[in-house]
mmCIF file of C-alpha atoms in Angstrom:
data_model
loop_
_atom_site.group_PDB
_atom_site.id
_atom_site.type_symbol
_atom_site.label_atom_id
_atom_site.label_comp_id
_atom_site.label_asym_id
_atom_site.label_seq_id
_atom_site.Cartn_x
_atom_site.Cartn_y
_atom_site.Cartn_z
ATOM 1 C CA MET C 1 106.446 -137.367 53.681
ATOM 2 C CA ILE C 2 105.583 -139.963 51.038
ATOM 3 C CA GLU C 3 108.721 -141.281 49.352
ATOM 4 C CA GLY C 4 109.736 -139.189 46.364
ATOM 5 C CA CYS C 5 107.676 -136.164 47.423
ATOM 6 C CA ARG C 6 109.363 -133.222 49.085
ATOM 7 C CA LYS C 7 109.098 -129.531 49.744
ATOM 8 C CA ILE C 8 111.562 -127.328 47.895
ATOM 9 C CA SER C 9 112.568 -123.882 49.173
ATOM 10 C CA PHE C 10 113.198 -121.317 46.452
ATOM 11 C CA ARG C 11 115.785 -118.604 46.486
ATOM 12 C CA GLY C 12 114.685 -115.023 46.600
ATOM 13 C CA HIS C 13 115.536 -111.443 47.278
ATOM 14 C CA LYS C 14 113.906 -109.160 49.829
ATOM 15 C CA ASP C 15 114.337 -105.417 50.150
ATOM 16 C CA PHE C 16 112.259 -102.313 50.874
ATOM 17 C CA ARG C 17 110.421 -102.716 47.519
ATOM 18 C CA GLY C 18 109.085 -106.165 48.407
ATOM 19 C CA ASN C 19 109.969 -109.792 47.809
ATOM 20 C CA LEU C 20 111.105 -111.552 44.659
ATOM 21 C CA VAL C 21 111.337 -115.342 44.353
ATOM 22 C CA PHE C 22 112.750 -117.106 41.314
ATOM 23 C CA VAL C 23 112.579 -120.674 40.069
ATOM 24 C CA GLU C 24 114.862 -122.114 37.405
ATOM 25 C CA GLY C 25 114.025 -125.390 35.713
ATOM 26 C CA GLY C 26 116.773 -127.981 35.897
ATOM 27 C CA SER C 27 118.498 -126.326 38.872
ATOM 28 C CA ASP C 28 115.940 -125.201 41.472
ATOM 29 C CA ILE C 29 113.636 -128.035 40.471
ATOM 30 C CA PRO C 30 114.572 -131.516 39.211
ATOM 31 C CA PHE C 31 113.176 -131.099 35.677
ATOM 32 C CA ASN C 32 112.940 -128.631 32.830
ATOM 33 C CA ILE C 33 109.597 -126.845 32.831
ATOM 34 C CA SER C 34 107.407 -127.799 29.848
ATOM 35 C CA ARG C 35 104.093 -126.424 31.090
ATOM 36 C CA VAL C 36 102.889 -123.811 33.569
ATOM 37 C CA TYR C 37 99.305 -123.392 34.741
ATOM 38 C CA TYR C 38 97.522 -121.970 37.750
ATOM 39 C CA ILE C 39 94.357 -122.580 39.723
ATOM 40 C CA TYR C 40 92.427 -119.710 41.314
ATOM 41 C CA ASP C 41 88.944 -118.646 42.459
ATOM 42 C CA VAL C 42 88.276 -122.107 43.898
ATOM 43 C CA PRO C 43 84.896 -121.903 45.686
ATOM 44 C CA TYR C 44 84.750 -122.571 49.423
ATOM 45 C CA GLY C 45 84.600 -126.313 50.093
ATOM 46 C CA ALA C 46 85.589 -127.328 46.544
ATOM 47 C CA SER C 47 88.508 -129.588 45.738
ATOM 48 C CA ARG C 48 90.734 -129.846 42.688
ATOM 49 C CA ALA C 49 92.997 -132.433 41.083
ATOM 50 C CA GLY C 50 91.925 -135.953 42.105
ATOM 51 C CA HIS C 51 94.316 -137.679 39.715
ATOM 52 C CA ALA C 52 97.793 -139.132 39.246
ATOM 53 C CA HIS C 53 100.199 -139.041 36.320
ATOM 54 C CA LYS C 54 101.897 -141.946 34.614
ATOM 55 C CA GLU C 55 105.016 -139.996 33.571
ATOM 56 C CA LEU C 56 104.669 -136.313 34.509
ATOM 57 C CA ASP C 57 106.401 -134.763 37.527
ATOM 58 C CA SER C 58 105.092 -131.491 38.957
ATOM 59 C CA ILE C 59 105.627 -128.799 41.548
ATOM 60 C CA LEU C 60 102.769 -126.924 43.248
ATOM 61 C CA ILE C 61 103.404 -123.448 44.674
ATOM 62 C CA PRO C 62 100.946 -121.305 46.686
ATOM 63 C CA LEU C 63 101.495 -117.915 45.047
ATOM 64 C CA SER C 64 98.779 -116.340 47.177
ATOM 65 C CA GLY C 65 96.780 -117.682 50.091
ATOM 66 C CA ALA C 66 96.978 -121.311 51.124
ATOM 67 C CA PHE C 67 95.656 -124.781 50.371
ATOM 68 C CA ASP C 68 96.222 -128.405 51.376
ATOM 69 C CA VAL C 69 97.553 -131.182 49.166
ATOM 70 C CA ILE C 70 96.588 -134.762 49.919
ATOM 71 C CA LEU C 71 99.222 -137.192 48.626
ATOM 72 C CA ASP C 72 98.579 -140.910 48.210
ATOM 73 C CA ASN C 73 100.928 -143.618 46.915
ATOM 74 C CA GLY C 74 98.384 -146.428 47.307
ATOM 75 C CA ASP C 75 99.695 -147.407 50.744
ATOM 76 C CA VAL C 76 100.044 -144.113 52.594
ATOM 77 C CA ARG C 77 97.839 -141.028 52.461
ATOM 78 C CA GLU C 78 98.959 -137.722 53.995
ATOM 79 C CA ARG C 79 97.988 -134.050 54.046
ATOM 80 C CA ILE C 80 100.562 -131.344 53.301
ATOM 81 C CA GLU C 81 99.807 -127.705 54.112
ATOM 82 C CA MET C 82 101.006 -125.232 51.486
ATOM 83 C CA ARG C 83 101.268 -121.753 52.990
ATOM 84 C CA SER C 84 104.471 -120.077 51.725
ATOM 85 C CA PRO C 85 105.004 -118.637 48.212
ATOM 86 C CA ASN C 86 108.739 -119.337 48.433
ATOM 87 C CA GLU C 87 108.199 -123.075 48.874
ATOM 88 C CA GLY C 88 106.928 -125.663 46.390
ATOM 89 C CA LEU C 89 105.812 -129.267 46.708
ATOM 90 C CA PHE C 90 107.481 -131.714 44.324
ATOM 91 C CA ILE C 91 105.110 -134.527 43.322
ATOM 92 C CA PRO C 92 106.642 -137.245 41.148
ATOM 93 C CA ARG C 93 104.770 -139.477 38.751
ATOM 94 C CA MET C 94 102.516 -142.206 40.161
ATOM 95 C CA ILE C 95 101.390 -140.222 43.209
ATOM 96 C CA TRP C 96 97.673 -139.497 43.555
ATOM 97 C CA ARG C 97 97.005 -135.879 44.541
ATOM 98 C CA GLU C 98 94.006 -133.882 45.687
ATOM 99 C CA LEU C 99 93.897 -130.161 46.519
ATOM 100 C CA GLU C 100 91.439 -128.742 49.051
ATOM 101 C CA ASN C 101 90.899 -126.156 51.795
ATOM 102 C CA PHE C 102 91.702 -123.213 49.528
ATOM 103 C CA THR C 103 91.672 -119.908 51.384
ATOM 104 C CA SER C 104 89.916 -116.923 49.850
ATOM 105 C CA GLY C 105 92.072 -115.501 47.065
ATOM 106 C CA ALA C 106 94.390 -118.517 46.933
ATOM 107 C CA VAL C 107 96.373 -119.099 43.742
ATOM 108 C CA CYS C 108 98.146 -122.408 43.087
ATOM 109 C CA LEU C 109 100.887 -122.319 40.451
ATOM 110 C CA ALA C 110 101.806 -125.654 38.869
ATOM 111 C CA LEU C 111 105.071 -126.359 37.057
ATOM 112 C CA ALA C 112 104.998 -129.524 34.953
ATOM 113 C CA SER C 113 107.728 -131.622 33.370
ATOM 114 C CA ASP C 114 105.698 -132.421 30.249
ATOM 115 C CA PRO C 115 103.109 -130.784 27.988
ATOM 116 C CA TYR C 116 99.451 -131.681 28.555
ATOM 117 C CA ASP C 117 98.583 -135.232 27.487
ATOM 118 C CA GLU C 118 95.258 -136.720 28.572
ATOM 119 C CA GLU C 119 96.717 -140.222 28.130
ATOM 120 C CA ASP C 120 99.163 -139.498 30.992
ATOM 121 C CA TYR C 121 96.353 -139.185 33.573
ATOM 122 C CA PHE C 122 94.808 -141.678 35.966
ATOM 123 C CA ARG C 123 91.460 -140.020 36.684
ATOM 124 C CA GLU C 124 89.947 -142.973 38.532
ATOM 125 C CA TYR C 125 91.538 -143.945 41.845
ATOM 126 C CA GLN C 126 91.019 -147.674 41.258
ATOM 127 C CA ASP C 127 92.846 -147.461 37.911
ATOM 128 C CA PHE C 128 95.746 -145.768 39.726
ATOM 129 C CA LEU C 129 95.790 -148.513 42.375
ATOM 130 C CA ASN C 130 95.720 -151.247 39.732
ATOM 131 C CA ALA C 131 98.641 -149.674 37.853
ATOM 132 C CA SER C 132 100.537 -149.257 41.138
ATOM 133 C CA GLY C 133 100.128 -152.952 41.916
ATOM 134 C CA LYS C 134 98.124 -152.162 45.075
#
């Protein structure tokens, strides 16, 4: 996997009533959670994201269904399948990400280290490459 990125398994509890998974900022993940958002009802064939962050770190979790995350550090590009709701993908700052291949009913939960700030985004791939020194 691209350096700095990694899958994180979350603790949970399973019994006859179902499954419960919990995530605690600063212990289960390497930052305190400042923002939470989710993506759902993505039409077949559509993609999301297509950006990188200057400072923000994030974790993506497939709460329902599945999707793929394409990670790119300017040198290496790889596809990560996200299929399990008890596993998240940590994506540090300065990694380009794209989300695609959403299954029907998929929900992607995102945990972010910082509040929303448009100035923190690279929305153009070439700008990301230039800032990365690539």
